[in-house]
Coordinates of N, CA and C in Angstrom, one line a residue:
X1 N 14.2 3.5 15.7 CA 14.9 3.2 14.4 C 16.2 2.5 14.6
X2 N 17.3 3.1 15.1 CA 18.5 2.5 15.4 C 18.3 1.3 16.3
X3 N 17.6 1.6 17.6 CA 17.6 0.5 18.5 C 17.0 -0.7 17.9
X4 N 16.0 -0.5 17.1 CA 15.3 -1.7 16.5 C 16.2 -2.5 15.5
X5 N 16.8 -1.6 14.8 CA 17.9 -2.2 13.8 C 19.0 -3.0 14.6
X6 N 19.4 -2.5 15.6 CA 20.5 -3.3 16.3 C 19.9 -4.4 16.9
X7 N 18.6 -4.4 17.4 CA 18.0 -5.6 18.0 C 17.8 -6.7 16.9
X8 N 17.6 -6.4 15.6 CA 17.3 -7.3 14.8 C 18.8 -7.9 14.3
X9 N 19.7 -7.2 14.3 CA 21.0 -7.7 13.8 C 21.7 -8.4 14.9
X10 N 21.5 -8.2 16.3 CA 22.2 -8.8 17.2 C 22.3 -10.3 17.3
X11 N 21.3 -11.0 16.9 CA 21.4 -12.5 16.8 C 22.5 -12.8 16.0
X12 N 22.7 -12.2 14.8 CA 23.6 -12.6 13.7 C 25.1 -12.5 14.3
X13 N 25.1 -11.4 15.1 CA 26.6 -11.0 15.5 C 27.1 -11.7 16.6
X14 N 26.2 -12.5 17.4 CA 26.5 -13.2 18.6 C 26.5 -14.8 18.3
X15 N 27.7 -15.3 17.8 CA 27.7 -16.8 17.6 C 27.2 -17.7 18.6
X16 N 27.4 -17.3 19.8 CA 26.8 -18.1 21.0 C 25.5 -18.4 21.0
X17 N 24.7 -17.5 20.3 CA 23.2 -17.5 20.3 C 22.8 -18.6 19.4
X18 N 23.6 -19.1 18.5 CA 23.2 -19.9 17.4 C 23.0 -21.3 18.0
X19 N 21.9 -22.0 17.5 CA 21.6 -23.4 18.0 C 20.9 -23.4 19.4
X20 N 20.7 -22.3 19.9 CA 19.8 -22.4 21.1 C 18.2 -22.4 20.8
X21 N 17.5 -23.5 21.1 CA 16.2 -23.6 20.8 C 15.3 -22.5 20.8
X22 N 15.4 -21.7 22.0 CA 14.5 -20.6 22.1 C 14.8 -19.3 21.1
X23 N 15.9 -19.5 20.3 CA 16.1 -18.5 19.5 C 15.4 -18.9 18.0
X24 N 14.7 -19.9 17.9 CA 14.1 -20.2 16.7 C 13.0 -19.3 16.4
X25 N 12.6 -18.4 17.2 CA 11.4 -17.5 16.8 C 12.0 -16.1 16.4
X26 N 13.4 -16.0 16.5 CA 14.1 -14.7 16.3 C 13.8 -14.1 14.9
X27 N 13.7 -14.9 13.9 CA 13.3 -14.2 12.5 C 11.9 -13.8 12.5
X28 N 11.0 -14.2 13.3 CA 9.6 -14.0 13.3 C 9.4 -12.5 14.1
X29 N 10.4 -12.5 15.3 CA 10.3 -11.2 16.1 C 11.0 -10.1 15.2
X30 N 12.0 -10.4 14.5 CA 12.9 -9.5 13.7 C 11.8 -9.0 12.6
X31 N 11.1 -9.6 12.0 CA 10.2 -9.4 11.0 C 9.0 -8.4 11.6
X32 N 8.6 -8.8 12.6 CA 7.4 -7.9 13.3 C 8.1 -6.6 13.7
X33 N 9.3 -6.7 14.1 CA 9.9 -5.4 14.5 C 10.2 -4.4 13.3
X34 N 10.6 -5.0 12.2 CA 10.7 -4.3 10.9 C 9.5 -3.7 10.5
X35 N 8.4 -4.4 10.6 CA 7.0 -4.1 10.2 C 6.6 -2.9 11.1
X36 N 6.8 -3.0 12.4 CA 6.3 -2.0 13.4 C 7.1 -0.7 13.1
X37 N 8.4 -0.7 12.8 CA 9.2 0.3 12.5 C 8.7 1.1 11.3
X38 N 8.4 0.2 10.2 CA 7.7 0.9 9.0 C 6.5 1.6 9.1
X39 N 5.7 0.9 9.9 CA 4.3 1.5 10.1 C 4.4 2.9 10.9
X40 N 5.4 2.9 12.0 CA 5.6 4.2 12.6 C 6.3 5.2 11.7
X41 N 7.0 4.8 10.9 CA 7.7 5.8 10.0 C 6.5 6.3 8.9
X42 N 5.9 5.5 8.6 CA 4.7 5.9 7.5 C 3.7 6.8 8.1
X43 N 3.3 6.5 9.4 CA 2.3 7.4 10.1 C 3.0 8.8 10.5
X44 N 4.3 8.8 10.9 CA 5.0 10.1 11.2 C 5.3 11.0 9.9
X45 N 5.4 10.3 8.8 CA 5.5 11.0 7.5 C 4.3 11.5 7.1
X46 N 3.2 10.7 7.3 CA 1.9 11.2 6.9 C 1.4 12.5 7.7
X47 N 1.8 12.4 8.9 CA 1.4 13.5 10.0 C 2.1 14.7 9.5
X48 N 3.5 14.7 9.2 CA 4.3 15.7 8.9 C 3.9 16.3 7.5
X49 N 3.4 15.4 6.6 CA 3.0 16.0 5.2 C 1.7 16.6 5.4
X50 N 0.8 16.0 6.4 CA -0.6 16.7 6.4 C -0.3 18.1 7.1
X51 N 0.4 18.0 8.1 CA 0.7 19.3 8.8 C 1.2 20.6 7.9
X52 N 2.1 20.2 7.0 CA 2.7 21.3 6.0 C 1.6 21.5 5.0
X53 N 0.9 20.5 4.5 CA 0.0 20.8 3.5 C -1.1 21.8 4.0
X54 N -1.5 21.6 5.2 CA -2.7 22.4 5.8 C -2.2 23.8 6.3
X55 N -1.0 24.0 6.3 CA -0.3 25.3 6.8 C 0.5 26.0 5.7
X56 N 0.5 25.5 4.5 CA 1.5 25.9 3.5 C 1.1 27.4 3.1
X57 N 2.1 28.1 2.6 CA 1.8 29.5 2.0 C 1.6 29.3 0.6
X58 N 1.6 30.4 -0.1 CA 1.1 30.5 -1.4 C 2.2 29.8 -2.4
X59 N 3.5 29.6 -1.9 CA 4.3 28.8 -2.6 C 4.4 27.4 -2.3
X60 N 3.4 26.9 -1.4 CA 3.3 25.5 -1.0 C 4.4 25.1 0.1
X61 N 5.0 26.1 0.7 CA 5.9 25.8 1.8 C 5.2 25.9 3.2
X62 N 5.6 25.0 4.1 CA 5.1 25.0 5.4 C 6.1 26.0 6.2
X63 N 5.9 26.0 7.4 CA 6.9 26.7 8.4 C 8.3 26.1 8.5
X64 N 9.3 26.6 8.9 CA 10.7 26.1 9.0 C 10.6 24.8 9.9
X65 N 9.8 24.8 11.0 CA 9.8 23.6 11.8 C 9.0 22.5 11.1
X66 N 7.9 22.8 10.5 CA 7.3 21.7 9.6 C 8.2 21.2 8.6
X67 N 8.8 22.0 7.8 CA 9.6 21.6 6.7 C 10.9 20.7 7.2
X68 N 11.4 21.0 8.4 CA 12.4 20.2 9.1 C 11.8 18.8 9.5
X69 N 10.6 18.9 9.9 CA 10.0 17.6 10.6 C 9.8 16.7 9.3
X70 N 9.1 17.2 8.1 CA 9.0 16.4 7.0 C 10.2 15.9 6.4
X71 N 11.4 16.7 6.5 CA 12.6 16.1 5.9 C 13.0 15.0 6.9
X72 N 13.0 15.1 8.2 CA 13.3 14.1 9.1 C 12.5 13.0 8.9
X73 N 11.2 13.2 8.8 CA 10.3 12.0 8.7 C 10.5 11.1 7.5
X74 N 11.0 11.9 6.4 CA 11.3 11.2 5.0 C 12.6 10.5 5.2
X75 N 13.4 10.9 5.9 CA 14.6 10.5 6.2 C 14.6 9.0 6.9
X76 N 13.7 9.2 8.1 CA 13.4 8.0 8.9 C 12.8 7.0 8.0
X77 N 11.9 7.3 7.2 CA 11.0 6.4 6.5 C 12.0 5.6 5.4
X78 N 12.9 6.6 4.9 CA 13.9 5.9 3.9 C 14.8 4.8 4.5
X79 N 15.2 4.9 5.8 CA 16.0 4.0 6.5 C 15.3 2.7 6.7
X80 N 14.0 2.8 6.9 CA 13.4 1.4 7.2 C 12.7 0.9 5.8
X81 N 12.4 1.8 4.9 CA 12.0 1.3 3.6 C 12.6 2.2 2.5
X82 N 13.6 1.8 1.8 CA 14.1 2.5 0.8 C 13.0 3.0 -0.3
X83 N 13.0 4.2 -0.6 CA 12.0 4.8 -1.5 C 10.6 4.8 -1.1
X84 N 10.4 4.4 0.2 CA 9.1 4.3 0.8 C 8.4 5.7 0.8
X85 N 9.0 6.8 1.1 CA 8.4 8.0 1.4 C 8.0 8.5 -0.2
X86 N 8.8 8.3 -1.0 CA 8.5 8.8 -2.5 C 7.3 8.0 -2.9
X87 N 7.4 6.7 -2.7 CA 6.1 5.9 -3.3 C 4.8 6.3 -2.5
X88 N 5.0 6.5 -1.1 CA 3.8 6.9 -0.4 C 3.3 8.3 -1.0
X89 N 4.2 9.3 -1.3 CA 3.8 10.6 -1.9 C 3.1 10.5 -3.1
X90 N 3.7 9.6 -3.9 CA 3.0 9.3 -5.2 C 1.8 8.7 -5.2
X91 N 1.4 7.9 -4.0 CA 0.1 7.4 -3.7 C -0.9 8.5 -3.2
X92 N -0.4 9.5 -2.4 CA -1.0 10.5 -1.8 C -1.5 11.6 -3.0
X93 N -0.7 11.7 -3.9 CA -1.0 12.6 -5.1 C -2.3 12.1 -5.7
X94 N -2.4 10.8 -5.8 CA -3.6 10.2 -6.6 C -4.8 10.0 -5.6
X95 N -4.5 9.8 -4.2 CA -5.7 9.7 -3.4 C -5.3 10.8 -2.1
X96 N -5.5 12.0 -2.3 CA -5.2 12.9 -1.1 C -5.8 12.6 0.2
X97 N -7.1 11.9 0.2 CA -7.7 11.7 1.5 C -6.8 10.6 2.3
X98 N -5.9 10.0 1.6 CA -5.2 8.9 2.4 C -4.1 9.5 3.3
X99 N -3.8 10.8 3.2 CA -2.7 11.4 3.9 C -3.3 11.5 5.4
X100 N -4.6 12.1 5.6 CA -5.2 12.3 6.8 C -5.4 10.9 7.5
X101 N -5.9 9.9 6.8 CA -6.2 8.5 7.1 C -4.9 7.7 7.8
X102 N -3.9 8.1 6.9 CA -2.7 7.4 7.4 C -2.0 8.2 8.8
X103 N -2.3 9.4 8.7 CA -1.8 10.2 9.9 C -2.6 9.8 11.1
X104 N -3.9 9.3 11.0 CA -4.6 8.8 12.1 C -4.3 7.5 12.6
X105 N -3.5 6.8 11.8 CA -2.9 5.5 12.2 C -3.8 4.3 11.4
X106 N -4.8 4.9 10.6 CA -5.5 3.8 9.7 C -4.6 3.6 8.4
X107 N -3.8 2.5 8.5 CA -2.7 2.4 7.3 C -3.2 1.3 6.4
X108 N -4.2 0.5 6.4 CA -4.4 -0.6 5.6 C -4.4 0.0 4.1
X109 N -5.3 1.0 3.7 CA -5.3 1.4 2.3 C -4.1 2.0 1.9
X110 N -3.2 2.7 2.7 CA -2.1 3.3 2.2 C -1.0 2.3 2.1
X111 N -0.9 1.3 2.9 CA -0.2 0.3 2.7 C -0.2 -0.5 1.4
X112 N -1.4 -0.8 1.1 CA -1.8 -1.3 -0.3 C -1.5 -0.4 -1.3
X113 N -1.7 0.8 -1.4 CA -1.4 1.8 -2.4 C 0.2 1.9 -2.5
X114 N 0.9 2.0 -1.3 CA 2.2 2.0 -1.3 C 2.9 0.8 -2.0
X115 N 2.3 -0.4 -1.9 CA 2.8 -1.6 -2.6 C 2.6 -1.5 -4.1
X116 N 1.5 -0.8 -4.4 CA 1.2 -0.8 -5.8 C 2.1 0.3 -6.6
X117 N 2.4 1.2 -5.8 CA 3.3 2.3 -6.3 C 4.7 1.8 -6.5
X118 N 5.2 1.0 -5.4 CA 6.4 0.2 -5.6 C 6.6 -0.7 -6.9
X119 N 5.4 -1.4 -7.1 CA 5.4 -2.3 -8.2 C 5.5 -1.5 -9.4
X120 N 4.7 -0.5 -9.5 CA 4.7 0.4 -10.7 C 6.1 0.9 -11.0
X121 N 6.8 1.3 -9.9 CA 8.2 2.0 -10.1 C 9.2 1.0 -10.6
X122 N 9.0 -0.2 -10.0 CA 10.0 -1.2 -10.2 C 9.5 -2.4 -11.2
X123 N 8.5 -2.1 -11.8 CA 7.8 -3.1 -12.6 C 8.7 -3.6 -13.6
X124 N 9.6 -2.8 -14.2 CA 10.6 -3.3 -15.2 C 11.5 -4.3 -14.8
X125 N 11.7 -4.4 -13.5 CA 12.6 -5.3 -12.8 C 11.9 -6.6 -12.2
X126 N 10.5 -6.6 -12.2 CA 9.8 -7.6 -11.7 C 9.4 -8.6 -12.8
X127 N 9.2 -9.8 -12.6 CA 8.7 -10.9 -13.6 C 7.3 -10.3 -13.8
X128 N 6.9 -10.2 -15.1 CA 5.5 -9.4 -15.2 C 4.3 -10.6 -15.0
X129 N 4.8 -11.8 -15.2 CA 3.6 -12.8 -14.8 C 3.3 -12.8 -13.4
X130 N 4.5 -12.5 -12.6 CA 4.3 -12.7 -11.0 C 3.5 -11.3 -10.6
X131 N 3.7 -10.3 -11.4 CA 2.9 -9.2 -10.9 C 1.3 -9.4 -11.2
X132 N 1.0 -10.1 -12.2 CA -0.3 -10.3 -12.5 C -0.9 -11.4 -11.5
X133 N -0.2 -12.3 -11.1 CA -0.5 -13.3 -10.2 C -0.8 -12.6 -8.8
X134 N 0.2 -11.8 -8.5 CA 0.0 -11.1 -7.1 C -1.3 -10.2 -7.1
X135 N -1.5 -9.6 -8.3 CA -2.8 -8.7 -8.3 C -4.1 -9.7 -8.1
X136 N -4.1 -10.7 -9.0 CA -5.2 -11.6 -8.7 C -5.3 -12.2 -7.5
X137 N -4.2 -12.5 -6.9 CA -4.4 -13.2 -5.5 C -4.8 -12.0 -4.4
X138 N -4.3 -10.9 -4.4 CA -4.6 -9.8 -3.7 C -6.1 -9.5 -3.8
X139 N -6.7 -9.6 -5.1 CA -8.1 -9.0 -5.3 C -9.0 -10.2 -4.8
X140 N -8.7 -11.5 -5.0 CA -9.5 -12.5 -4.5 C -9.5 -12.5 -3.0
X141 N -8.4 -12.2 -2.3 CA -8.4 -12.2 -0.9 C -9.3 -11.2 -0.4
X142 N -9.2 -10.0 -1.0 CA -9.9 -8.8 -0.6 C -11.3 -9.1 -0.8
X143 N -11.8 -9.7 -1.9 CA -13.1 -10.0 -2.2 C -13.8 -11.0 -1.1
X144 N -12.9 -12.1 -0.8 CA -13.4 -13.0 0.1 C -13.5 -12.4 1.5
X145 N -12.5 -11.4 1.9 CA -12.7 -10.8 3.2 C -13.9 -9.8 3.2
X146 N -14.2 -9.2 2.2 CA -15.4 -8.3 2.1 C -16.7 -9.2 2.2
X147 N -16.7 -10.1 1.6 CA -17.9 -11.1 1.8 C -18.2 -11.5 3.1
X148 N -17.0 -11.9 3.7 CA -16.9 -12.5 5.2 C -17.6 -11.4 5.9
X149 N -16.8 -10.1 5.9 CA -17.1 -9.0 6.7 C -18.7 -8.6 6.6
X150 N -19.1 -8.6 5.5 CA -20.7 -8.3 5.3 C -21.5 -9.3 6.0
X151 N -21.2 -10.5 5.8 CA -22.0 -11.5 6.5 C -21.9 -11.5 7.9
X152 N -20.7 -11.0 8.4 CA -20.6 -10.9 9.9 C -21.1 -9.7 10.4
X153 N -21.6 -8.8 9.5 CA -22.1 -7.5 9.9 C -21.1 -6.4 10.4
X154 N -19.7 -6.6 9.9 CA -18.7 -5.8 10.1 C -18.7 -4.8 9.0
X155 N -19.6 -3.7 9.2 CA -19.7 -2.8 8.0 C -18.5 -1.9 7.9
X156 N -17.8 -1.5 8.9 CA -16.7 -0.7 8.9 C -15.5 -1.4 8.2
X157 N -15.2 -2.7 8.4 CA -14.4 -3.5 7.8 C -14.6 -3.7 6.4
X158 N -15.9 -3.8 6.1 CA -16.5 -4.1 4.8 C -16.2 -2.9 3.9
X159 N -16.5 -1.8 4.4 CA -16.3 -0.4 3.7 C -14.7 -0.3 3.4
X160 N -13.9 -0.6 4.3 CA -12.4 -0.4 4.3 C -12.0 -1.4 3.2
X161 N -12.4 -2.6 3.0 CA -12.0 -3.6 2.3 C -12.5 -3.1 0.7
X162 N -13.7 -2.6 0.6 CA -14.2 -2.2 -0.7 C -13.4 -1.1 -1.2
X163 N -13.0 -0.1 -0.3 CA -12.2 1.0 -0.7 C -11.0 0.6 -1.3
X164 N -10.4 -0.4 -0.6 CA -9.1 -1.1 -1.1 C -9.3 -1.5 -2.3
X165 N -10.4 -2.3 -2.7 CA -10.5 -2.8 -4.0 C -10.6 -1.7 -5.1
X166 N -11.5 -0.7 -4.7 CA -11.5 0.4 -5.7 C -10.3 1.1 -6.1
X167 N -9.4 1.2 -4.9 CA -8.1 1.7 -5.2 C -7.3 0.8 -6.2
X168 N -7.4 -0.3 -6.0 CA -6.8 -1.4 -6.9 C -7.2 -1.2 -8.4
X169 N -8.7 -1.1 -8.5 CA -9.2 -1.1 -9.9 C -8.7 0.1 -10.5
X170 N -8.7 1.3 -9.8 CA -8.3 2.6 -10.3 C -6.7 2.5 -10.6
X171 N -6.0 1.8 -9.9 CA -4.6 1.7 -10.3 C -4.2 1.2 -11.6
X172 N -5.1 0.4 -12.1 CA -4.9 -0.1 -13.4 C -4.9 1.0 -14.6
X173 N -5.4 2.1 -14.2 CA -5.7 3.1 -15.2 C -4.2 3.8 -15.5
X174 N -3.4 3.6 -14.6 CA -2.1 4.1 -14.7 C -0.9 3.0 -14.9
X175 N -1.5 1.8 -15.1 CA -0.5 0.7 -15.3 C -0.9 -0.1 -16.4
X176 N -0.9 0.4 -17.7 CA -1.4 -0.4 -18.9 C -0.8 -1.7 -19.0
X177 N 0.4 -1.8 -18.6 CA 1.2 -3.1 -18.8 C 0.6 -4.1 -18.1
X178 N 0.2 -3.8 -16.6 CA -0.4 -4.8 -16.0 C -1.9 -5.2 -16.4
X179 N -2.5 -4.1 -16.9 CA -3.9 -4.2 -17.3 C -4.0 -5.2 -18.4
X180 N -3.0 -5.2 -19.4 CA -2.7 -5.9 -20.6 C -2.6 -7.3 -20.1
X181 N -1.7 -7.6 -19.0 CA -1.6 -8.9 -18.5 C -2.7 -9.6 -17.9
X182 N -3.6 -8.9 -17.4 CA -4.8 -9.3 -16.7 C -5.9 -9.6 -17.7
X183 N -5.8 -9.2 -18.9 CA -6.9 -9.2 -19.9 C -7.5 -10.6 -20.1
X184 N -6.7 -11.7 -20.1 CA -7.2 -13.0 -20.1 C -7.4 -13.7 -18.7
X185 N -7.5 -12.9 -17.7 CA -7.7 -13.5 -16.4 C -9.1 -12.8 -15.6
X186 N -9.9 -12.4 -16.5 CA -10.9 -11.6 -16.0 C -11.9 -12.5 -15.1
X187 N -12.1 -13.7 -15.4 CA -13.1 -14.7 -14.8 C -12.4 -14.7 -13.4
X188 N -10.9 -15.0 -13.3 CA -10.4 -15.1 -11.9 C -10.7 -13.8 -11.1
X189 N -10.9 -12.6 -11.8 CA -11.2 -11.5 -11.0 C -12.7 -11.3 -10.9
X190 N -13.5 -12.2 -11.1 CA -14.9 -12.2 -10.9 C -15.7 -11.4 -11.9
X191 N -15.1 -11.3 -13.2 CA -15.9 -10.8 -14.3 C -16.4 -11.7 -15.3
X192 N -17.5 -12.1 -15.3 CA -18.2 -13.0 -16.1 C -18.8 -12.7 -17.5
X193 N -19.1 -11.4 -17.5 CA -19.7 -10.8 -18.7 C -18.8 -9.6 -19.3
X194 N -18.2 -9.5 -20.4 CA -17.4 -8.5 -21.0 C -18.1 -7.5 -21.5
X195 N -18.2 -6.3 -20.9 CA -18.9 -5.3 -21.5 C -18.1 -4.2 -22.3
X196 N -16.9 -4.5 -22.7 CA -16.2 -3.7 -23.4 C -15.5 -2.5 -22.8
X197 N -15.7 -2.4 -21.4 CA -15.1 -1.3 -20.7 C -13.6 -1.7 -20.5
X198 N -12.9 -0.7 -20.1 CA -11.4 -1.0 -19.7 C -11.5 -1.7 -18.4
X199 N -10.4 -2.5 -18.2 CA -10.5 -3.5 -17.1 C -10.8 -2.9 -15.8
X200 N -10.1 -1.8 -15.4 CA -10.2 -1.2 -14.2 C -11.7 -0.7 -14.0
X201 N -12.4 -0.3 -15.0 CA -13.9 0.1 -14.9 C -14.7 -1.0 -14.7
X202 N -14.2 -2.1 -15.5 CA -15.1 -3.4 -15.5 C -15.1 -4.0 -14.2
X203 N -13.9 -4.0 -13.6 CA -13.9 -4.4 -12.1 C -14.6 -3.7 -11.2
X204 N -14.7 -2.3 -11.5 CA -15.5 -1.6 -10.4 C -16.9 -1.9 -10.6
X205 N -17.3 -1.9 -11.9 CA -18.6 -2.2 -12.4 C -19.3 -3.4 -12.0
X206 N -18.4 -4.5 -12.3 CA -18.9 -5.8 -11.9 C -19.0 -6.2 -10.4
X207 N -18.3 -5.5 -9.6 CA -18.1 -5.7 -8.1 C -19.0 -4.6 -7.4
X208 N -19.5 -3.6 -8.3 CA -20.2 -2.6 -7.6 C -19.6 -1.7 -6.7
X209 N -18.4 -1.4 -7.0 CA -17.5 -0.5 -6.2 C -17.1 0.7 -7.0
X210 N -16.7 1.6 -6.0 CA -16.2 2.9 -6.5 C -17.3 3.9 -6.7
X211 N -17.0 5.1 -7.3 CA -18.1 6.0 -7.5 C -18.3 6.2 -9.0
X212 N -18.1 5.1 -9.7 CA -18.6 5.4 -11.0 C -17.7 6.3 -12.1
X213 N -18.1 7.5 -12.1 CA -17.3 8.5 -13.0 C -15.9 8.6 -12.5
X214 N -15.6 8.4 -11.1 CA -14.1 8.6 -10.8 C -13.3 7.6 -11.3
X215 N -13.9 6.4 -11.7 CA -13.2 5.3 -12.2 C -13.2 5.2 -13.7
X216 N -13.8 6.2 -14.4 CA -13.8 6.2 -15.8 C -15.0 5.6 -16.5
X217 N -16.0 5.3 -15.6 CA -17.3 4.7 -16.4 C -18.1 5.7 -17.0

């Protein structure tokens, strides 16, 4: 954590480094370092939470060591992504299976869920049209990736992508504002026939994803 932060800030503190051609890649390196630190913090937090949840007593408390590790993991997560652990835990409440998945280092779905929780929490501060644009762009990108993975026979990647799309569809159930903003953009989301379902359920139905009843169909 601290070492990565120092490494990221070092180029700015050293005037002699400015203007040297080989330093042109420093922003890219710094961004990669931050992303790596956030992933490590997310995985550590998920493991600490998983350990505590599986050994909790009747009051939901883990052992002193587990409670201390969770506290430290939350603190480490907070340093690299403010509010990150809170948004992650909000996502885990809605998708408990993601805790074990993230702890094992498979972070694609929780990263997406984390971003959605962050957008829900900060939605009042974000341009609403931009939120809708980002949802459409993310959905279309996942849809394309899923089709490419299926055609390439990458069934593991295909299932992961479809699960991420299912999570996005379900997220609309708790974000009526975004659901309303997307009402006139159904065609962009691959919905060609309006069945009268709520948008999240319509997305799941039209793309054949999810578990039906779990998405409100």
